[in-house]
CSV table of C-alpha atoms in Angstrom, one decimal:
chain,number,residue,atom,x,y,z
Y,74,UNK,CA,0.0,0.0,0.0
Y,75,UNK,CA,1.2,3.0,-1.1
Y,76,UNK,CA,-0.2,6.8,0.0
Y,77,UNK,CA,-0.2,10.1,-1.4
Y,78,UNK,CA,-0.1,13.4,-0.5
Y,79,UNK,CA,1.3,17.0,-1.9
Y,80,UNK,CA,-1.0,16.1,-5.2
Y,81,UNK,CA,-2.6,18.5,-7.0
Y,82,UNK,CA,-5.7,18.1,-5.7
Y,83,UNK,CA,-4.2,18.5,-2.0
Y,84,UNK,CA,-6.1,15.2,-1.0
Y,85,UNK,CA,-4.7,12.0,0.4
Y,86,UNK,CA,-5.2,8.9,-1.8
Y,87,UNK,CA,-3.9,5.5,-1.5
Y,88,UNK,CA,-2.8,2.7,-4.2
Y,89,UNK,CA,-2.9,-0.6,-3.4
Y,90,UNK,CA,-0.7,-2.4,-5.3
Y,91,UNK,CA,-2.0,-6.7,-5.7
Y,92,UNK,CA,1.1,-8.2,-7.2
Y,93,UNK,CA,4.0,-7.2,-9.1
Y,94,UNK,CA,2.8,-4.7,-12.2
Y,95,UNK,CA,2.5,-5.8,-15.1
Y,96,UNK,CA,3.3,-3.7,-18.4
Y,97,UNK,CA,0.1,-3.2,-18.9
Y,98,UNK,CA,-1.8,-3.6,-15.4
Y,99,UNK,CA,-5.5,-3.8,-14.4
Y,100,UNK,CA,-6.4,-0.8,-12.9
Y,101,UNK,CA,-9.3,0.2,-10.4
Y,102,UNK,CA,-10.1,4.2,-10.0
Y,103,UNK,CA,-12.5,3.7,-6.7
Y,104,UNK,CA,-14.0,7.0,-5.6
Y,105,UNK,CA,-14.3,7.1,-1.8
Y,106,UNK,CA,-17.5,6.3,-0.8
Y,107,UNK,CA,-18.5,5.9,3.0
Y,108,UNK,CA,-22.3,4.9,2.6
Y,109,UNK,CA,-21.5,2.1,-0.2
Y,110,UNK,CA,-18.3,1.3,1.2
Y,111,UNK,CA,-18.0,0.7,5.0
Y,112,UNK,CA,-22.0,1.2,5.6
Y,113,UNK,CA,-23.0,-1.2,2.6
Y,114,UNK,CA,-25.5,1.4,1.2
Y,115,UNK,CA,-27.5,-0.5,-1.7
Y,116,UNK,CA,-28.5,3.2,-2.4
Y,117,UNK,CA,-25.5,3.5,-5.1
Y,118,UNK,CA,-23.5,0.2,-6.8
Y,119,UNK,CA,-20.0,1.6,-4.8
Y,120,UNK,CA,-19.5,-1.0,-1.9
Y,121,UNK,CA,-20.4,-4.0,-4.6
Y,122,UNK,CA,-17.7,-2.5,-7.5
Y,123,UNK,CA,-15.0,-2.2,-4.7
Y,124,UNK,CA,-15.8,-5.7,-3.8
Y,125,UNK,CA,-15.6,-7.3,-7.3
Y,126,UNK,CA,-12.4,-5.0,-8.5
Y,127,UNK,CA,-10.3,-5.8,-5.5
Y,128,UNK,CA,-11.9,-9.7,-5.9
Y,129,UNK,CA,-10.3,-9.4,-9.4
Y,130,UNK,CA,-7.3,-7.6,-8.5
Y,131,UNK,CA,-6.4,-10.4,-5.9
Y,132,UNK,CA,-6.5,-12.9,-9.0
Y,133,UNK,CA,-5.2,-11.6,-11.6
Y,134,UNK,CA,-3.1,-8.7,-10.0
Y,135,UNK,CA,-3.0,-4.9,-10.9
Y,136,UNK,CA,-3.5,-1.3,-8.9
Y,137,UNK,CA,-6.6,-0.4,-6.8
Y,138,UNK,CA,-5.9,3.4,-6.4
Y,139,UNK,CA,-8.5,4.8,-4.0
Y,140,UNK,CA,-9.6,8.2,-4.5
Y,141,UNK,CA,-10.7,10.4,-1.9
Y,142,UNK,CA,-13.2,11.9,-3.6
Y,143,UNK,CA,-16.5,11.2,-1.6
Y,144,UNK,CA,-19.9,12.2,-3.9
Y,145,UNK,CA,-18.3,12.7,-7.3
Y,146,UNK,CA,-16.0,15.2,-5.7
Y,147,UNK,CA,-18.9,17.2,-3.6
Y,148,UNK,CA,-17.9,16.1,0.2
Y,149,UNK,CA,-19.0,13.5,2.6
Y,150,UNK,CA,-21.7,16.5,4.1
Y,151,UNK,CA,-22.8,17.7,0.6
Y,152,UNK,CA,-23.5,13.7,-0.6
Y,153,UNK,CA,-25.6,13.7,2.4
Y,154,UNK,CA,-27.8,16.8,1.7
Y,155,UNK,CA,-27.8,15.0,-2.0
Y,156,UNK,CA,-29.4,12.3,-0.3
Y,157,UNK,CA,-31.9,13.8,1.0
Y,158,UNK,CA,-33.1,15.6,-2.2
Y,159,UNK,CA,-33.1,12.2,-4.0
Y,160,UNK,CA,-35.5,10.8,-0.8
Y,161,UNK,CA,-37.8,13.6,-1.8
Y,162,UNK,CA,-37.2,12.5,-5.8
Y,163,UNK,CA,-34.5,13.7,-7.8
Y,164,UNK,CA,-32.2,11.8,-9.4
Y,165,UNK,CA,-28.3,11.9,-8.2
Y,166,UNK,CA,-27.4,14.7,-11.2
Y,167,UNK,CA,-30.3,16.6,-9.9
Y,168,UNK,CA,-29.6,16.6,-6.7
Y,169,UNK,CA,-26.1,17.5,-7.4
Y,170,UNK,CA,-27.3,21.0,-9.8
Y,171,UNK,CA,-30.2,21.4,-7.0
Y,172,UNK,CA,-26.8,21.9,-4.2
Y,173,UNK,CA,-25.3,24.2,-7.1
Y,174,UNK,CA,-22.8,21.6,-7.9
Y,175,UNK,CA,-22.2,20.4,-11.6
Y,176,UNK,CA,-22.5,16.1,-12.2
Y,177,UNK,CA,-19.5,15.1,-11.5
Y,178,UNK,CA,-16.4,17.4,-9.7
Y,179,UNK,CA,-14.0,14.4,-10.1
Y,180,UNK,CA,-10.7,15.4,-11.9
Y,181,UNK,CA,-8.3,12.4,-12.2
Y,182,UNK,CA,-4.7,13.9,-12.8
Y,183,UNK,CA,-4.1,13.1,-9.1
Y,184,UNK,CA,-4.7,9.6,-10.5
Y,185,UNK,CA,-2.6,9.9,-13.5
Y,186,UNK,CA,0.3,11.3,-10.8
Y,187,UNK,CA,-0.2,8.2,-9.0
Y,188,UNK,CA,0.3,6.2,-11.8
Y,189,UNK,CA,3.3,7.6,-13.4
Y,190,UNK,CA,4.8,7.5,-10.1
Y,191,UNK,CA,4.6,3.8,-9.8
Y,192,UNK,CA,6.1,4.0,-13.5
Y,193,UNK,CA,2.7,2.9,-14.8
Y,194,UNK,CA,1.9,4.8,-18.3
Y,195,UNK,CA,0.1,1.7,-20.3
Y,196,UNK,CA,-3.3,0.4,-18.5
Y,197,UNK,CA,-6.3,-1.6,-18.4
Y,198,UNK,CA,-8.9,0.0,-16.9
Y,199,UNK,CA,-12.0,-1.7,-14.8
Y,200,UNK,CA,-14.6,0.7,-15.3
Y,201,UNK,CA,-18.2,1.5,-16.4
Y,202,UNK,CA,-17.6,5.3,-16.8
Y,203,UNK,CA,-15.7,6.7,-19.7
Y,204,UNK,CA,-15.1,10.1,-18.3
Y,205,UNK,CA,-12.5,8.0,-16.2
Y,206,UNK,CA,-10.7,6.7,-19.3
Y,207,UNK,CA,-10.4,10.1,-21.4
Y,208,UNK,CA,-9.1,12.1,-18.2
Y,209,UNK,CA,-6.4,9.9,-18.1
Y,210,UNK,CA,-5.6,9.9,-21.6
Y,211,UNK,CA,-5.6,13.8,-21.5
Y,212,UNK,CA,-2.5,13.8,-18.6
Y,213,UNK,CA,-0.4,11.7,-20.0
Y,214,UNK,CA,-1.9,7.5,-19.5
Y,215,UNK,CA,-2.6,5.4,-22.3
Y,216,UNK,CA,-5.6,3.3,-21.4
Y,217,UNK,CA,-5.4,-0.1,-23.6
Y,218,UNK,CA,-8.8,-1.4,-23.0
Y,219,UNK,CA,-12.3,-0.8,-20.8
Y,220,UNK,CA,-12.7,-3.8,-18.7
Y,221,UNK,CA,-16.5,-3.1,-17.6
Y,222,UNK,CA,-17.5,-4.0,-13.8
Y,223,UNK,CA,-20.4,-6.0,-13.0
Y,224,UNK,CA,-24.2,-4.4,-13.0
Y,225,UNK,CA,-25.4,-4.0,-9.3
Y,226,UNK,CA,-28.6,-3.6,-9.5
Y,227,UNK,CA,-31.2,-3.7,-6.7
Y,228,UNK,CA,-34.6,-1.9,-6.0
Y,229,UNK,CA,-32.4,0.8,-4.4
Y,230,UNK,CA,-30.1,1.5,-6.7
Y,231,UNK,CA,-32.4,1.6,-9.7
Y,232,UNK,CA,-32.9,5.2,-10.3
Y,233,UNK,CA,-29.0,5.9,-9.7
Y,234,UNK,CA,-28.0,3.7,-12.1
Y,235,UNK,CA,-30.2,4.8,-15.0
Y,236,UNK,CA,-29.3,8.0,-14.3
Y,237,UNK,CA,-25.9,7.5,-14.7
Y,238,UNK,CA,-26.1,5.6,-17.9
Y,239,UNK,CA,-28.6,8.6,-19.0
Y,240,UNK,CA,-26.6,11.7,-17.2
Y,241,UNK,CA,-23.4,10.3,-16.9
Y,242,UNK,CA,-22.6,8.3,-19.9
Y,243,UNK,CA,-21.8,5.1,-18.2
Y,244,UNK,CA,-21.5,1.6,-20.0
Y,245,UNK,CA,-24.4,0.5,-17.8
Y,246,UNK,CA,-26.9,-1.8,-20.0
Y,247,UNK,CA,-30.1,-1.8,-17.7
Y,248,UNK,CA,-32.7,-4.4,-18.7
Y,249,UNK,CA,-36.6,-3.8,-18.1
Y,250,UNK,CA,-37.5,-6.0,-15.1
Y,251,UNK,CA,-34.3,-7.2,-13.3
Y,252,UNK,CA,-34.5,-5.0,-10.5
């Protein structure tokens, strides 16, 4: 385990390193998320993606680097006001533009920073959301392919997850009735 500090962003963020690197490693950009994560909120897909990447990560080896970037970048306290707006009926984008946040905050060159200082500039990247993939390109990492995490689906998470196939252009395929 390896931390960070000093970053551009002027967060802490830890890599996790399973295994030695390969040239071209399996990589896992995980968003801190304290509801999905330690609580095991079914409200978001989070705790479950963590779950399978580091599952994966333990086979196959790779880099789990874990962002602190709680609510798409809007803070632990924000997410929670977030929360609260979605109980009452907005979707997660909504609730974000409703707090006067945009969609997403998230900027990954702290990411890219991490990886070029393990001397990783070639990856594969486990991931649903190709915002992730094209910041990274833009500082400097090539990403060789989009390994797409599992679908998480419950009655909970329904809404979230169509809105961020809808809002936030992830590779989510959603069929009618599985929920």
């Amino acid at each position: 385990m390896v931390t960070f500090t000093g970053l551009g962003d002027g967060l802490e963020h830890v890599a996790v390193q399973f295994g030695p690197i390969a040239d071209v490693p399996l990589v896992r950009l995980h968003s801190e998320c304290l509801t999905g994560d330690v609580f095991g909120s079914a409200r978001c897909d989070c705790g479950p993606q963590l779950t399978e990447s580091m599952q994966l990560l333990a086979a196959s080896g790779g880099v789990l680097l874990y962002l602190r970037q709680e609510g798409r970048g809007i803070g632990l306290y924000n997410k929670l006001d977030a929360y609260r707006l979605q109980d009452q009926g907005l979707d997660t984008f909504a609730a974000n533009r409703e707090l006067n946040f945009s969609d997403d905050l998230r900027d990954y060159r702290s990411a890219a920073q991490m990886l070029q200082a393990l001397g990783v500039t070639r990856i594969r990247l486990h991931t649903n959301n190709p915002d992730k993939a094209a910041q990274l390109a833009s500082y400097g990492i090539e990403v060789v392919e989009q390994v797409r995490t599992g679908i998480f689906r419950n009655e909970n998470n329904d809404h979230y997850l169509r809105a961020k196939a809808e809002y936030g252009g992830h590779s989510i395929e959603l069929v009618e009735g599985t929920a």
